[in-house]
Amino acid sequence: GEEHHYSKGDLNLAMTLANQAAVSIENARSYELIQQAAHEMSLLFEASQTINSEALEIEDIARAVAYQFINTMPKFSLAEILPEVEVALIDYDQKTLVKIIGVLMEDDGETITEDTAKDIFPYEDYPATLGAIETLEPLIVHISDPDADPAELAYMKEHDLATSVTLPLAVKGRVIGTIDLNSYQKELHFTQEDINLAMTLANQAAVAIENARLFENTQKRLREQTIIREATEILSSTLEYEAILTQLTKLLCEAIDATTASILEIDDKLNTYTVTAEYISPDAGGGENQSDLGETYSIADYGDEEIVLLERLRQGQHYVNHIDDPQIGEKKQKEMEQYGAKSILDIPLKSRGELI
């Protein structure tokens, strides 16, 4: 076609229309941003209300946090489904992360299953995770990334993970745990806005969990002080040997949430134990309700393991046996099965430096 020559009026009109269009587009963009911000604020408010409405139990709050991520993340991210969320707390003494709960969304997008096994992860074995803990920055690892930390990739391959996101749970600059967002079937790619919102949720969760932990520690100290006071009152109220032992076994049982407690008197000359006091709580079940009060047991019948136990007790140390421990003796294991015991905690009773 022929060249078209635009008049000055045509150009002015076109520029005016273009400017109006630009304003309309900008207004539309601003409206979308406002709507998105309002949506995000609504989600965050809903998450905050849910998390903070839970009772001050760490497990309950961790569960609420996991469900909020499962339900909230797909609403503001590119992911249609967030397959798994795990909440773990850090143990600086043991240098581990202890999983409190894992929540898994099944492939149908509706069925949710929970995993409450207290899995333990030595975080120093995973340098990238350690880096996230030290810097308070989120960690995102894709299985296809050849430059990712080898330890993280090895773990992901072992567990068939495609994407793993670690969000530090921090309060006042100190990490108290992590939230892991995991995908099994395909890699999930989040925008910076997604991660920012996820970190906001994580920060809310961290405050709620820390408050629960402070409350739990306060309750624990109060309980310990109450138990010590009660023990003092028992010991000062009577000189009757049997009455003191009976009350102490009950107090010990309640102090550590055990189902049974016994006091064994050692006779070094005869090399025996005698059950001189016991308490069976109302929560005891099955074989635990069997009394062996007054029974005497030969220490030699338990083999070398009992010699090790006695030596530790004489040194003022406690000793724990679990029924599935590979080193446990056959006789003790059978007795634990007979009485329905899963764990036994032995605590020394010493007088004038001697084990009694």
mmCIF file of C-alpha atoms in Angstrom:
data_model
loop_
_atom_site.group_PDB
_atom_site.id
_atom_site.type_symbol
_atom_site.label_atom_id
_atom_site.label_comp_id
_atom_site.label_asym_id
_atom_site.label_seq_id
_atom_site.Cartn_x
_atom_site.Cartn_y
_atom_site.Cartn_z
ATOM 1 C CA GLY A 1 0.000 0.000 0.000
ATOM 2 C CA GLU A 2 0.894 3.645 -0.167
ATOM 3 C CA GLU A 3 2.662 5.546 2.564
ATOM 4 C CA HIS A 4 0.284 7.207 4.997
ATOM 5 C CA HIS A 5 1.150 10.616 6.294
ATOM 6 C CA TYR A 6 -0.217 11.345 9.731
ATOM 7 C CA SER A 7 -1.336 14.839 10.526
ATOM 8 C CA LYS A 8 -0.368 16.610 13.692
ATOM 9 C CA GLY A 9 -3.948 16.137 14.893
ATOM 10 C CA ASP A 10 -3.722 12.372 14.248
ATOM 11 C CA LEU A 11 -0.515 12.161 16.251
ATOM 12 C CA ASN A 12 -1.941 14.170 19.127
ATOM 13 C CA LEU A 13 -5.068 12.001 19.200
ATOM 14 C CA ALA A 14 -3.021 8.799 19.111
ATOM 15 C CA MET A 15 -0.790 10.055 21.935
ATOM 16 C CA THR A 16 -3.800 11.025 24.007
ATOM 17 C CA LEU A 17 -5.358 7.600 23.530
ATOM 18 C CA ALA A 18 -2.033 5.924 24.314
ATOM 19 C CA ASN A 19 -1.694 7.919 27.521
ATOM 20 C CA GLN A 20 -5.242 7.016 28.540
ATOM 21 C CA ALA A 21 -4.534 3.369 27.770
ATOM 22 C CA ALA A 22 -1.336 3.514 29.835
ATOM 23 C CA VAL A 23 -3.243 4.979 32.771
ATOM 24 C CA SER A 24 -5.929 2.294 32.444
ATOM 25 C CA ILE A 25 -3.335 -0.487 32.282
ATOM 26 C CA GLU A 26 -1.483 0.932 35.289
ATOM 27 C CA ASN A 27 -4.730 1.211 37.219
ATOM 28 C CA ALA A 28 -5.554 -2.392 36.337
ATOM 29 C CA ARG A 29 -2.101 -3.510 37.449
ATOM 30 C CA SER A 30 -2.432 -1.539 40.677
ATOM 31 C CA TYR A 31 -5.840 -3.077 41.272
ATOM 32 C CA GLU A 32 -4.428 -6.565 40.707
ATOM 33 C CA LEU A 33 -1.572 -5.841 43.107
ATOM 34 C CA ILE A 34 -4.000 -4.484 45.685
ATOM 35 C CA GLN A 35 -6.214 -7.539 45.242
ATOM 36 C CA GLN A 36 -3.210 -9.857 45.517
ATOM 37 C CA ALA A 37 -1.946 -8.048 48.615
ATOM 38 C CA ALA A 38 -5.406 -8.207 50.178
ATOM 39 C CA HIS A 39 -5.590 -11.933 49.372
ATOM 40 C CA GLU A 40 -2.171 -12.547 50.869
ATOM 41 C CA MET A 41 -3.024 -10.543 53.982
ATOM 42 C CA SER A 42 -6.239 -12.527 54.317
ATOM 43 C CA LEU A 43 -4.323 -15.809 54.086
ATOM 44 C CA LEU A 44 -1.735 -14.632 56.620
ATOM 45 C CA PHE A 45 -4.430 -13.429 59.003
ATOM 46 C CA GLU A 46 -6.268 -16.737 58.676
ATOM 47 C CA ALA A 47 -3.024 -18.643 59.297
ATOM 48 C CA SER A 48 -2.200 -16.478 62.305
ATOM 49 C CA GLN A 49 -5.669 -16.996 63.779
ATOM 50 C CA THR A 50 -5.471 -20.757 63.291
ATOM 51 C CA ILE A 51 -1.964 -21.139 64.713
ATOM 52 C CA ASN A 52 -2.584 -18.921 67.730
ATOM 53 C CA SER A 53 -5.972 -20.478 68.493
ATOM 54 C CA GLU A 54 -4.333 -23.819 69.285
ATOM 55 C CA ALA A 55 -3.755 -24.863 72.887
ATOM 56 C CA LEU A 56 -0.253 -24.172 74.164
ATOM 57 C CA GLU A 57 1.018 -27.645 73.262
ATOM 58 C CA ILE A 58 4.000 -27.748 70.916
ATOM 59 C CA GLU A 59 2.717 -30.796 69.026
ATOM 60 C CA ASP A 60 -0.689 -29.183 68.458
ATOM 61 C CA ILE A 61 0.857 -25.963 67.177
ATOM 62 C CA ALA A 62 3.273 -27.860 64.911
ATOM 63 C CA ARG A 63 0.320 -29.776 63.472
ATOM 64 C CA ALA A 64 -1.630 -26.547 62.876
ATOM 65 C CA VAL A 65 1.421 -25.000 61.191
ATOM 66 C CA ALA A 66 1.869 -27.989 58.868
ATOM 67 C CA TYR A 67 -1.791 -27.942 57.862
ATOM 68 C CA GLN A 68 -1.683 -24.191 57.232
ATOM 69 C CA PHE A 69 1.220 -24.637 54.812
ATOM 70 C CA ILE A 70 -0.483 -27.563 53.083
ATOM 71 C CA ASN A 71 -3.682 -25.548 52.666
ATOM 72 C CA THR A 72 -2.220 -22.085 52.088
ATOM 73 C CA MET A 73 0.859 -22.439 49.860
ATOM 74 C CA PRO A 74 -1.019 -23.606 46.716
ATOM 75 C CA LYS A 75 -3.327 -20.585 47.017
ATOM 76 C CA PHE A 76 -0.549 -18.070 46.430
ATOM 77 C CA SER A 77 2.078 -20.090 44.538
ATOM 78 C CA LEU A 78 2.422 -21.799 41.167
ATOM 79 C CA ALA A 79 2.155 -25.196 42.849
ATOM 80 C CA GLU A 80 -1.202 -26.895 42.395
ATOM 81 C CA ILE A 81 -0.515 -29.134 45.383
ATOM 82 C CA LEU A 82 2.118 -28.912 48.111
ATOM 83 C CA PRO A 83 2.742 -32.625 48.747
ATOM 84 C CA GLU A 84 4.463 -32.623 52.146
ATOM 85 C CA VAL A 85 5.237 -30.351 55.084
ATOM 86 C CA GLU A 86 7.479 -31.334 57.994
ATOM 87 C CA VAL A 87 8.025 -29.356 61.193
ATOM 88 C CA ALA A 88 11.169 -30.040 63.216
ATOM 89 C CA LEU A 89 12.699 -28.514 66.349
ATOM 90 C CA ILE A 90 16.416 -28.054 66.872
ATOM 91 C CA ASP A 91 18.421 -29.634 69.677
ATOM 92 C CA TYR A 92 21.644 -27.649 69.902
ATOM 93 C CA ASP A 93 23.141 -29.981 72.525
ATOM 94 C CA GLN A 94 22.790 -33.032 70.274
ATOM 95 C CA LYS A 95 23.210 -30.985 67.058
ATOM 96 C CA THR A 96 20.087 -32.523 65.605
ATOM 97 C CA LEU A 97 16.719 -31.610 64.151
ATOM 98 C CA VAL A 98 13.879 -33.637 65.685
ATOM 99 C CA LYS A 99 10.804 -33.958 63.510
ATOM 100 C CA ILE A 100 7.607 -33.180 65.413
ATOM 101 C CA ILE A 101 5.149 -33.942 62.636
ATOM 102 C CA GLY A 102 4.956 -34.576 58.910
ATOM 103 C CA VAL A 103 1.771 -33.926 56.924
ATOM 104 C CA LEU A 104 1.410 -35.518 53.489
ATOM 105 C CA MET A 105 -1.136 -34.587 50.837
ATOM 106 C CA GLU A 106 -1.997 -37.648 48.756
ATOM 107 C CA ASP A 107 -2.166 -37.559 44.938
ATOM 108 C CA ASP A 108 -5.934 -37.032 44.967
ATOM 109 C CA GLY A 109 -5.349 -33.572 46.456
ATOM 110 C CA GLU A 110 -7.830 -34.216 49.271
ATOM 111 C CA THR A 111 -6.568 -37.030 51.498
ATOM 112 C CA ILE A 112 -4.073 -35.961 54.156
ATOM 113 C CA THR A 113 -2.030 -38.377 56.269
ATOM 114 C CA GLU A 114 0.130 -37.598 59.300
ATOM 115 C CA ASP A 115 3.512 -38.938 60.362
ATOM 116 C CA THR A 116 4.295 -38.351 64.041
ATOM 117 C CA ALA A 117 7.461 -40.464 64.197
ATOM 118 C CA LYS A 118 10.170 -38.438 65.951
ATOM 119 C CA ASP A 119 12.812 -38.806 63.226
ATOM 120 C CA ILE A 120 16.202 -37.335 64.112
ATOM 121 C CA PHE A 121 18.497 -35.591 61.612
ATOM 122 C CA PRO A 122 22.101 -34.628 62.480
ATOM 123 C CA TYR A 123 22.129 -31.250 60.738
ATOM 124 C CA GLU A 124 25.919 -30.994 60.618
ATOM 125 C CA ASP A 125 25.838 -33.844 58.080
ATOM 126 C CA TYR A 126 24.002 -31.489 55.695
ATOM 127 C CA PRO A 127 26.107 -28.342 55.119
ATOM 128 C CA ALA A 128 23.393 -26.536 53.154
ATOM 129 C CA THR A 129 20.841 -27.065 55.931
ATOM 130 C CA LEU A 130 23.430 -25.937 58.474
ATOM 131 C CA GLY A 131 23.945 -22.820 56.346
ATOM 132 C CA ALA A 132 20.217 -22.075 56.417
ATOM 133 C CA ILE A 133 20.248 -22.426 60.217
ATOM 134 C CA GLU A 134 23.245 -20.129 60.579
ATOM 135 C CA THR A 135 22.101 -17.447 58.112
ATOM 136 C CA LEU A 136 18.341 -17.650 58.774
ATOM 137 C CA GLU A 137 17.878 -17.792 54.991
ATOM 138 C CA PRO A 138 15.549 -20.274 53.225
ATOM 139 C CA LEU A 139 17.146 -23.159 51.354
ATOM 140 C CA ILE A 140 15.700 -24.401 48.031
ATOM 141 C CA VAL A 141 17.112 -27.547 46.434
ATOM 142 C CA HIS A 142 15.974 -29.162 43.175
ATOM 143 C CA ILE A 143 17.039 -32.703 42.340
ATOM 144 C CA SER A 144 18.044 -31.540 38.838
ATOM 145 C CA ASP A 145 20.532 -28.990 40.175
ATOM 146 C CA PRO A 146 24.037 -30.427 39.668
ATOM 147 C CA ASP A 147 25.553 -27.669 41.799
ATOM 148 C CA ALA A 148 23.398 -28.390 44.848
ATOM 149 C CA ASP A 149 24.989 -29.689 48.048
ATOM 150 C CA PRO A 150 25.881 -33.389 47.510
ATOM 151 C CA ALA A 151 24.585 -34.393 50.949
ATOM 152 C CA GLU A 152 21.211 -32.763 50.237
ATOM 153 C CA LEU A 153 21.002 -34.419 46.809
ATOM 154 C CA ALA A 154 21.896 -37.818 48.266
ATOM 155 C CA TYR A 155 19.135 -37.471 50.872
ATOM 156 C CA MET A 156 16.638 -36.361 48.226
ATOM 157 C CA LYS A 157 17.514 -39.287 45.946
ATOM 158 C CA GLU A 158 17.179 -41.708 48.853
ATOM 159 C CA HIS A 159 13.689 -40.375 49.614
ATOM 160 C CA ASP A 160 12.608 -39.722 45.982
ATOM 161 C CA LEU A 161 12.287 -35.973 46.501
ATOM 162 C CA ALA A 162 12.151 -33.621 43.506
ATOM 163 C CA THR A 163 12.173 -30.330 45.433
ATOM 164 C CA SER A 164 12.958 -29.570 49.060
ATOM 165 C CA VAL A 165 12.543 -26.152 50.667
ATOM 166 C CA THR A 166 13.860 -25.550 54.189
ATOM 167 C CA LEU A 167 12.492 -22.537 56.056
ATOM 168 C CA PRO A 168 14.227 -21.614 59.333
ATOM 169 C CA LEU A 169 11.969 -21.037 62.335
ATOM 170 C CA ALA A 170 13.636 -18.122 64.090
ATOM 171 C CA VAL A 171 12.777 -15.988 67.102
ATOM 172 C CA LYS A 172 14.894 -12.923 67.917
ATOM 173 C CA GLY A 173 17.613 -14.071 65.536
ATOM 174 C CA ARG A 174 17.878 -17.593 66.975
ATOM 175 C CA VAL A 175 16.700 -20.627 65.024
ATOM 176 C CA ILE A 176 14.467 -22.963 67.038
ATOM 177 C CA GLY A 177 13.567 -25.340 64.210
ATOM 178 C CA THR A 178 12.715 -25.702 60.538
ATOM 179 C CA ILE A 179 9.781 -26.209 58.214
ATOM 180 C CA ASP A 180 10.466 -28.412 55.190
ATOM 181 C CA LEU A 181 8.274 -28.222 52.071
ATOM 182 C CA ASN A 182 8.800 -31.339 49.964
ATOM 183 C CA SER A 183 7.654 -32.434 46.510
ATOM 184 C CA TYR A 184 7.973 -36.035 45.331
ATOM 185 C CA GLN A 185 6.708 -36.216 41.762
ATOM 186 C CA LYS A 186 7.834 -32.995 40.142
ATOM 187 C CA GLU A 187 9.957 -30.007 40.926
ATOM 188 C CA LEU A 188 8.137 -27.028 42.389
ATOM 189 C CA HIS A 189 9.373 -23.567 41.444
ATOM 190 C CA PHE A 190 8.392 -20.697 43.695
ATOM 191 C CA THR A 191 8.646 -16.970 43.016
ATOM 192 C CA GLN A 192 10.421 -14.674 45.448
ATOM 193 C CA GLU A 193 6.997 -13.437 46.531
ATOM 194 C CA ASP A 194 6.012 -17.030 47.351
ATOM 195 C CA ILE A 195 9.121 -17.506 49.478
ATOM 196 C CA ASN A 196 8.606 -14.159 51.224
ATOM 197 C CA LEU A 197 5.074 -15.158 52.179
ATOM 198 C CA ALA A 198 6.254 -18.596 53.265
ATOM 199 C CA MET A 199 8.865 -16.981 55.517
ATOM 200 C CA THR A 200 6.182 -14.705 56.973
ATOM 201 C CA LEU A 201 4.130 -17.793 57.817
ATOM 202 C CA ALA A 202 7.245 -19.448 59.253
ATOM 203 C CA ASN A 203 7.956 -16.416 61.458
ATOM 204 C CA GLN A 204 4.395 -16.518 62.807
ATOM 205 C CA ALA A 205 4.790 -20.216 63.493
ATOM 206 C CA ALA A 206 8.135 -19.699 65.229
ATOM 207 C CA VAL A 207 6.661 -17.187 67.692
ATOM 208 C CA ALA A 208 3.732 -19.510 68.492
ATOM 209 C CA ILE A 209 6.025 -22.525 68.996
ATOM 210 C CA GLU A 210 8.459 -20.543 71.143
ATOM 211 C CA ASN A 211 5.608 -19.279 73.325
ATOM 212 C CA ALA A 212 4.416 -22.863 73.740
ATOM 213 C CA ARG A 213 7.916 -23.998 74.628
ATOM 214 C CA LEU A 214 8.326 -21.231 77.212
ATOM 215 C CA PHE A 215 4.956 -22.148 78.690
ATOM 216 C CA GLU A 216 5.912 -25.834 78.743
ATOM 217 C CA ASN A 217 9.252 -25.098 80.443
ATOM 218 C CA THR A 218 7.530 -22.919 83.036
ATOM 219 C CA GLN A 219 4.995 -25.650 83.751
ATOM 220 C CA LYS A 220 7.789 -28.222 83.993
ATOM 221 C CA ARG A 221 9.769 -26.140 86.501
ATOM 222 C CA LEU A 222 6.630 -25.527 88.537
ATOM 223 C CA ARG A 223 5.893 -29.244 88.533
ATOM 224 C CA GLU A 224 9.448 -30.096 89.576
ATOM 225 C CA GLN A 225 9.298 -27.614 92.457
ATOM 226 C CA THR A 226 5.955 -29.049 93.554
ATOM 227 C CA ILE A 227 7.312 -32.606 93.487
ATOM 228 C CA ILE A 228 10.411 -31.628 95.485
ATOM 229 C CA ARG A 229 8.228 -29.887 98.061
ATOM 230 C CA GLU A 230 5.948 -32.919 98.308
ATOM 231 C CA ALA A 231 8.935 -35.239 98.689
ATOM 232 C CA THR A 232 10.309 -33.040 101.479
ATOM 233 C CA GLU A 233 6.946 -33.105 103.250
ATOM 234 C CA ILE A 234 6.749 -36.905 102.966
ATOM 235 C CA LEU A 235 10.243 -37.430 104.353
ATOM 236 C CA SER A 236 9.653 -35.060 107.268
ATOM 237 C CA SER A 237 6.147 -36.257 108.130
ATOM 238 C CA THR A 238 6.967 -39.817 109.153
ATOM 239 C CA LEU A 239 9.825 -42.098 110.084
ATOM 240 C CA GLU A 240 7.957 -45.233 109.043
ATOM 241 C CA TYR A 241 10.177 -46.955 106.517
ATOM 242 C CA GLU A 242 7.459 -48.625 104.434
ATOM 243 C CA ALA A 243 5.256 -45.522 104.347
ATOM 244 C CA ILE A 244 8.131 -43.379 103.070
ATOM 245 C CA LEU A 245 9.032 -45.847 100.325
ATOM 246 C CA THR A 246 5.423 -46.269 99.192
ATOM 247 C CA GLN A 247 4.887 -42.510 98.932
ATOM 248 C CA LEU A 248 8.193 -42.001 97.145
ATOM 249 C CA THR A 249 7.451 -44.615 94.480
ATOM 250 C CA LYS A 250 4.115 -42.942 93.789
ATOM 251 C CA LEU A 251 5.782 -39.542 93.561
ATOM 252 C CA LEU A 252 8.536 -40.846 91.269
ATOM 253 C CA CYS A 253 6.004 -42.482 88.991
ATOM 254 C CA GLU A 254 3.956 -39.302 88.671
ATOM 255 C CA ALA A 255 7.049 -37.105 88.280
ATOM 256 C CA ILE A 256 8.214 -38.703 85.048
ATOM 257 C CA ASP A 257 4.844 -39.903 83.702
ATOM 258 C CA ALA A 258 5.751 -43.556 84.202
ATOM 259 C CA THR A 259 3.104 -46.245 84.605
ATOM 260 C CA THR A 260 4.890 -48.174 87.365
ATOM 261 C CA ALA A 261 7.720 -47.538 89.820
ATOM 262 C CA SER A 262 9.603 -49.828 92.186
ATOM 263 C CA ILE A 263 12.313 -49.488 94.801
ATOM 264 C CA LEU A 264 14.830 -52.327 94.903
ATOM 265 C CA GLU A 265 17.028 -52.950 97.921
ATOM 266 C CA ILE A 266 20.470 -54.384 97.180
ATOM 267 C CA ASP A 267 22.046 -57.041 99.375
ATOM 268 C CA ASP A 268 25.734 -57.098 98.460
ATOM 269 C CA LYS A 269 26.439 -60.174 100.578
ATOM 270 C CA LEU A 270 23.757 -62.283 98.906
ATOM 271 C CA ASN A 271 24.176 -60.488 95.563
ATOM 272 C CA THR A 272 20.416 -59.965 95.249
ATOM 273 C CA TYR A 273 17.728 -57.362 94.636
ATOM 274 C CA THR A 274 14.530 -57.271 96.696
ATOM 275 C CA VAL A 275 11.472 -55.257 95.661
ATOM 276 C CA THR A 276 10.692 -53.308 98.854
ATOM 277 C CA ALA A 277 8.143 -50.829 97.452
ATOM 278 C CA GLU A 278 6.125 -50.352 94.284
ATOM 279 C CA TYR A 279 3.450 -48.155 92.753
ATOM 280 C CA ILE A 280 1.214 -49.164 89.834
ATOM 281 C CA SER A 281 -0.591 -46.208 88.294
ATOM 282 C CA PRO A 282 -4.176 -46.321 86.992
ATOM 283 C CA ASP A 283 -2.717 -45.958 83.472
ATOM 284 C CA ALA A 284 -0.813 -49.244 83.722
ATOM 285 C CA GLY A 285 -2.094 -51.945 81.458
ATOM 286 C CA GLY A 286 -1.690 -55.638 80.789
ATOM 287 C CA GLY A 287 1.277 -57.244 82.505
ATOM 288 C CA GLU A 288 2.183 -53.982 84.220
ATOM 289 C CA ASN A 289 -0.535 -54.657 86.768
ATOM 290 C CA GLN A 290 1.341 -57.724 88.038
ATOM 291 C CA SER A 291 2.907 -57.035 91.408
ATOM 292 C CA ASP A 292 6.319 -58.400 92.360
ATOM 293 C CA LEU A 293 6.457 -56.659 95.730
ATOM 294 C CA GLY A 294 8.624 -58.675 98.102
ATOM 295 C CA GLU A 295 10.232 -60.712 95.316
ATOM 296 C CA THR A 296 13.999 -61.292 95.460
ATOM 297 C CA TYR A 297 16.123 -61.630 92.319
ATOM 298 C CA SER A 298 19.640 -62.966 91.942
ATOM 299 C CA ILE A 299 21.882 -60.381 90.266
ATOM 300 C CA ALA A 300 24.082 -63.125 88.814
ATOM 301 C CA ASP A 301 21.144 -64.439 86.766
ATOM 302 C CA TYR A 302 21.209 -61.278 84.625
ATOM 303 C CA GLY A 303 24.777 -61.652 83.424
ATOM 304 C CA ASP A 304 27.394 -59.019 82.599
ATOM 305 C CA GLU A 305 24.802 -56.412 81.680
ATOM 306 C CA GLU A 306 23.697 -56.153 85.305
ATOM 307 C CA ILE A 307 27.304 -55.688 86.451
ATOM 308 C CA VAL A 308 27.585 -52.704 84.092
ATOM 309 C CA LEU A 309 24.266 -51.382 85.400
ATOM 310 C CA LEU A 310 25.362 -51.616 89.036
ATOM 311 C CA GLU A 311 28.681 -49.930 88.317
ATOM 312 C CA ARG A 312 26.920 -46.989 86.652
ATOM 313 C CA LEU A 313 24.480 -46.709 89.539
ATOM 314 C CA ARG A 314 27.351 -46.719 92.048
ATOM 315 C CA GLN A 315 28.868 -43.820 90.103
ATOM 316 C CA GLY A 316 25.620 -41.925 90.530
ATOM 317 C CA GLN A 317 24.505 -42.360 86.921
ATOM 318 C CA HIS A 318 21.116 -43.444 85.642
ATOM 319 C CA TYR A 319 20.611 -46.339 83.213
ATOM 320 C CA VAL A 320 17.903 -46.845 80.586
ATOM 321 C CA ASN A 321 16.809 -50.126 78.998
ATOM 322 C CA HIS A 322 14.451 -50.337 76.021
ATOM 323 C CA ILE A 323 12.869 -53.632 75.093
ATOM 324 C CA ASP A 324 14.232 -53.439 71.543
ATOM 325 C CA ASP A 325 17.820 -52.629 72.592
ATOM 326 C CA PRO A 326 20.134 -55.185 70.943
ATOM 327 C CA GLN A 327 22.442 -55.294 73.995
ATOM 328 C CA ILE A 328 19.711 -56.125 76.479
ATOM 329 C CA GLY A 329 20.059 -59.509 78.193
ATOM 330 C CA GLU A 330 17.674 -62.341 77.369
ATOM 331 C CA LYS A 331 16.369 -62.698 80.939
ATOM 332 C CA LYS A 332 15.644 -58.987 81.333
ATOM 333 C CA GLN A 333 13.970 -58.845 77.933
ATOM 334 C CA LYS A 334 11.670 -61.749 78.856
ATOM 335 C CA GLU A 335 10.786 -60.065 82.132
ATOM 336 C CA MET A 336 10.001 -56.812 80.326
ATOM 337 C CA GLU A 337 7.729 -58.728 77.966
ATOM 338 C CA GLN A 338 6.088 -60.498 80.913
ATOM 339 C CA TYR A 339 5.347 -57.237 82.710
ATOM 340 C CA GLY A 340 4.489 -55.285 79.554
ATOM 341 C CA ALA A 341 7.387 -52.855 80.014
ATOM 342 C CA LYS A 342 8.728 -50.950 77.001
ATOM 343 C CA SER A 343 11.389 -48.952 78.840
ATOM 344 C CA ILE A 344 13.020 -49.151 82.265
ATOM 345 C CA LEU A 345 14.800 -46.225 83.919
ATOM 346 C CA ASP A 346 17.121 -47.188 86.787
ATOM 347 C CA ILE A 347 18.031 -44.356 89.203
ATOM 348 C CA PRO A 348 20.546 -44.811 92.044
ATOM 349 C CA LEU A 349 19.492 -44.463 95.687
ATOM 350 C CA LYS A 350 22.660 -43.567 97.606
ATOM 351 C CA SER A 351 23.294 -42.944 101.281
ATOM 352 C CA ARG A 352 26.656 -41.657 102.539
ATOM 353 C CA GLY A 353 28.086 -42.277 99.104
ATOM 354 C CA GLU A 354 27.015 -45.920 99.022
ATOM 355 C CA LEU A 355 24.420 -47.497 96.756
ATOM 356 C CA ILE A 356 21.630 -48.985 98.866
#
